[in-house]
Amino acid sequence: MPPSGTAATDPGSGLASQSLAKFGCARCRQLHLKCDRVAPTCGRCLSANKPCSSPNLKIRETNERKFRFTKKQKWVKTPKRLVFINESHTTINDALSSDSGPDEAEAAWDSPADGSRVPFLKSPPVSANTPTLRPQPPQDRLRLMMISSVVNPPSPSWPLTSLEEARLFRHFVKHLARWLDLCDPHHTFEVLVPQLARDSPVLLKAIFALSARHWGQTHSDSHLKRTYNRRADMYNEECISIMRDLLNRDDYQSGWTEHLFASTIILQVMEEMNAALHDDDTDAGEDSMKEAVRRGHLPGMYQFVRDASFEPGTLGAASFWVGLRQEIYSAVTKRRPVCLQPGPSLVDRSLDEADDDTWANRAVVHCSDVINYCFGSESTQPSQWDVLDQWNRQWSERRPASYDPVFRESPDSTVFPEIWYHRSCQVIGVQHHRLAKLFLLDHRLKSGNAGSPDETCEAENEIRKTVREICGIGRGNQWTPPGMFTACMTIAAFGGHFHSVAEQDAMLAILDQTQRDHARPTESVRLEMLRLWRRQT
């Protein structure tokens, strides 16, 4: 008689013991408890003093030879391209990154509880900012992966044919694009333009041309300087050829206009580096391409702005602001009105609260308005002078507190006390605001409306003080080279008001440094200043 609570053991009970060891006992299975599968009596039944019996499940030995598919077996067709899902922590982190879309961020990994499947992986550190993972079924993860592979296909390789082209491309992105993105919170020329250059040969050639010209003017090796200058000319001509072909095509699309406009802006920066190109040395035998190379690309900018309306935040809008600053530089050096007129959708002449970039662009537009007044037909209208002067004063009074300099040297420390800012838009905004003030003061002096001799002397002193500020801002923020360019432009327009040799030498030093370090041609300004100061030998 077997003891209570034990399974009967007879010669035929071997199969029952085997069934108990494999499936657990009938009582544990009925109560949905984990059975320790100890034969002939499991631990739970022994503790409860209950009979322990096998679940009466049949154990059938498999014979692989019995499972053969018939010739009529239908199979599911699988696609030639299979998508393999990498359910690792790296995939999760990529899906949860800021660059991922909302659907991708929801795709999570069902990691095993004991980690036995991937013992070589370590969980990422958990922080307060780590988002909660929401597991999804495998079929949903597969759907997201397949959608992502179609919507976001792998990018093609960069169209760079040599190491030299890669160096020119990287030089533009790292050093020259920031010259253009001064007041652009989106950094369009640093971020967007290089990506567009993958599929836009005219943008890519323009990037090569500007980088080659910059190296051709600043490299210490004379042989390499000649080599890079030849390459700059070659890329420049290729750009003009591409532009001409595109504009002459019957299927020309207006969507390409922004690419051509941005390319024109980049090429104009290149042309400003070449002091050998002047408008007055025309050759009657030049063809149209050589003529465009010789004259620069400002006429192309005028055409694009006249024919297109660019919305804020677009590549065309970013190109326009760069072009306007370029046009101001050309207008100041040639003493003429600004030809590039801003469209109403881009210009904000208000003084309402806004970000620092908007305040800088307002100052640039105001400077353009002042130059047009001084060199245009309205220069004889005193009422317009009062309106511009009042706006200039209000800009200074109502600008954000962020426009306060982070450091200012004592006025007596050096000829041009350094003034530091922490953003390039602040540098450009303040400099153009001061430049507009200079033109207003100079116009009043030349028009004879300065008043008494004391008021005239006061205006002269204010001009010299403002020039010192602009030059001090340029010297104090050399991490953004256009600040030095504006200082050189100011010297070219108002350097004649200075009579101190020390101040004149400090101006010449700024001109020399700008040409040496940044390929900005200043030799003609230097010679003109020496002539005005009667120091030319």
mmCIF file of N, CA and C in Angstrom, residues 31 72 96 162 197 213 224 237 241 274 307 309 331 350 375 390 392 410 429 441 453 456 477 483:
data_model
loop_
_atom_site.group_PDB
_atom_site.id
_atom_site.type_symbol
_atom_site.label_atom_id
_atom_site.label_comp_id
_atom_site.label_asym_id
_atom_site.label_seq_id
_atom_site.Cartn_x
_atom_site.Cartn_y
_atom_site.Cartn_z
ATOM 1 N N LEU A 31 -4.209 24.505 -10.694
ATOM 2 C CA LEU A 31 -4.166 25.735 -9.876
ATOM 3 C C LEU A 31 -3.257 26.813 -10.490
ATOM 4 N N LYS A 72 2.216 19.447 -53.529
ATOM 5 C CA LYS A 72 1.174 20.459 -53.640
ATOM 6 C C LYS A 72 1.245 21.516 -52.536
ATOM 7 N N LEU A 96 15.120 57.265 -30.030
ATOM 8 C CA LEU A 96 14.698 58.270 -29.052
ATOM 9 C C LEU A 96 15.456 59.560 -29.181
ATOM 10 N N SER A 162 37.681 64.099 -55.091
ATOM 11 C CA SER A 162 39.083 64.021 -54.680
ATOM 12 C C SER A 162 39.229 64.538 -53.263
ATOM 13 N N ALA A 197 24.031 71.022 -51.538
ATOM 14 C CA ALA A 197 25.102 70.892 -52.527
ATOM 15 C C ALA A 197 25.287 69.451 -52.986
ATOM 16 N N ARG A 213 39.489 80.556 -53.510
ATOM 17 C CA ARG A 213 39.906 81.957 -53.528
ATOM 18 C C ARG A 213 40.483 82.384 -52.175
ATOM 19 N N LEU A 224 51.291 77.549 -54.123
ATOM 20 C CA LEU A 224 49.937 77.098 -53.830
ATOM 21 C C LEU A 224 48.932 78.230 -53.967
ATOM 22 N N GLU A 237 33.947 80.033 -63.332
ATOM 23 C CA GLU A 237 33.461 79.935 -64.716
ATOM 24 C C GLU A 237 32.503 78.762 -64.872
ATOM 25 N N SER A 241 28.640 78.975 -66.138
ATOM 26 C CA SER A 241 28.171 78.143 -67.233
ATOM 27 C C SER A 241 26.921 77.362 -66.842
ATOM 28 N N ASN A 274 38.993 89.518 -54.427
ATOM 29 C CA ASN A 274 39.929 89.692 -55.530
ATOM 30 C C ASN A 274 40.060 91.166 -55.843
ATOM 31 N N ASP A 307 12.864 89.281 -59.430
ATOM 32 C CA ASP A 307 11.993 88.268 -60.033
ATOM 33 C C ASP A 307 11.372 87.314 -59.031
ATOM 34 N N SER A 309 10.007 86.366 -54.810
ATOM 35 C CA SER A 309 9.565 86.828 -53.495
ATOM 36 C C SER A 309 9.913 85.746 -52.492
ATOM 37 N N ALA A 331 28.079 99.868 -51.737
ATOM 38 C CA ALA A 331 27.549 101.229 -51.827
ATOM 39 C C ALA A 331 28.405 102.209 -51.037
ATOM 40 N N SER A 350 10.011 97.974 -37.547
ATOM 41 C CA SER A 350 9.416 98.348 -36.270
ATOM 42 C C SER A 350 10.477 98.305 -35.179
ATOM 43 N N PHE A 375 22.915 109.435 -50.387
ATOM 44 C CA PHE A 375 23.425 109.425 -51.756
ATOM 45 C C PHE A 375 22.319 109.451 -52.802
ATOM 46 N N GLN A 390 15.774 110.041 -35.627
ATOM 47 C CA GLN A 390 14.948 109.631 -34.499
ATOM 48 C C GLN A 390 14.888 108.105 -34.392
ATOM 49 N N ASN A 392 17.155 106.053 -35.409
ATOM 50 C CA ASN A 392 18.475 105.613 -34.965
ATOM 51 C C ASN A 392 18.604 105.725 -33.446
ATOM 52 N N SER A 410 38.767 100.531 -21.164
ATOM 53 C CA SER A 410 38.752 101.958 -20.860
ATOM 54 C C SER A 410 39.090 102.750 -22.112
ATOM 55 N N GLY A 429 24.821 94.072 -35.749
ATOM 56 C CA GLY A 429 23.746 95.015 -35.483
ATOM 57 C C GLY A 429 24.252 96.338 -34.943
ATOM 58 N N LEU A 441 25.451 112.058 -39.329
ATOM 59 C CA LEU A 441 26.266 113.176 -38.850
ATOM 60 C C LEU A 441 27.065 113.804 -39.982
ATOM 61 N N PRO A 453 29.666 126.930 -34.865
ATOM 62 C CA PRO A 453 30.982 126.259 -34.881
ATOM 63 C C PRO A 453 31.139 125.253 -33.747
ATOM 64 N N THR A 456 29.370 122.179 -34.778
ATOM 65 C CA THR A 456 30.146 121.497 -35.817
ATOM 66 C C THR A 456 31.301 120.723 -35.194
ATOM 67 N N ASN A 477 36.198 91.412 -31.444
ATOM 68 C CA ASN A 477 35.403 90.230 -31.811
ATOM 69 C C ASN A 477 35.943 89.616 -33.093
ATOM 70 N N GLY A 483 33.145 91.491 -38.564
ATOM 71 C CA GLY A 483 33.285 92.672 -37.732
ATOM 72 C C GLY A 483 34.478 93.514 -38.150
#
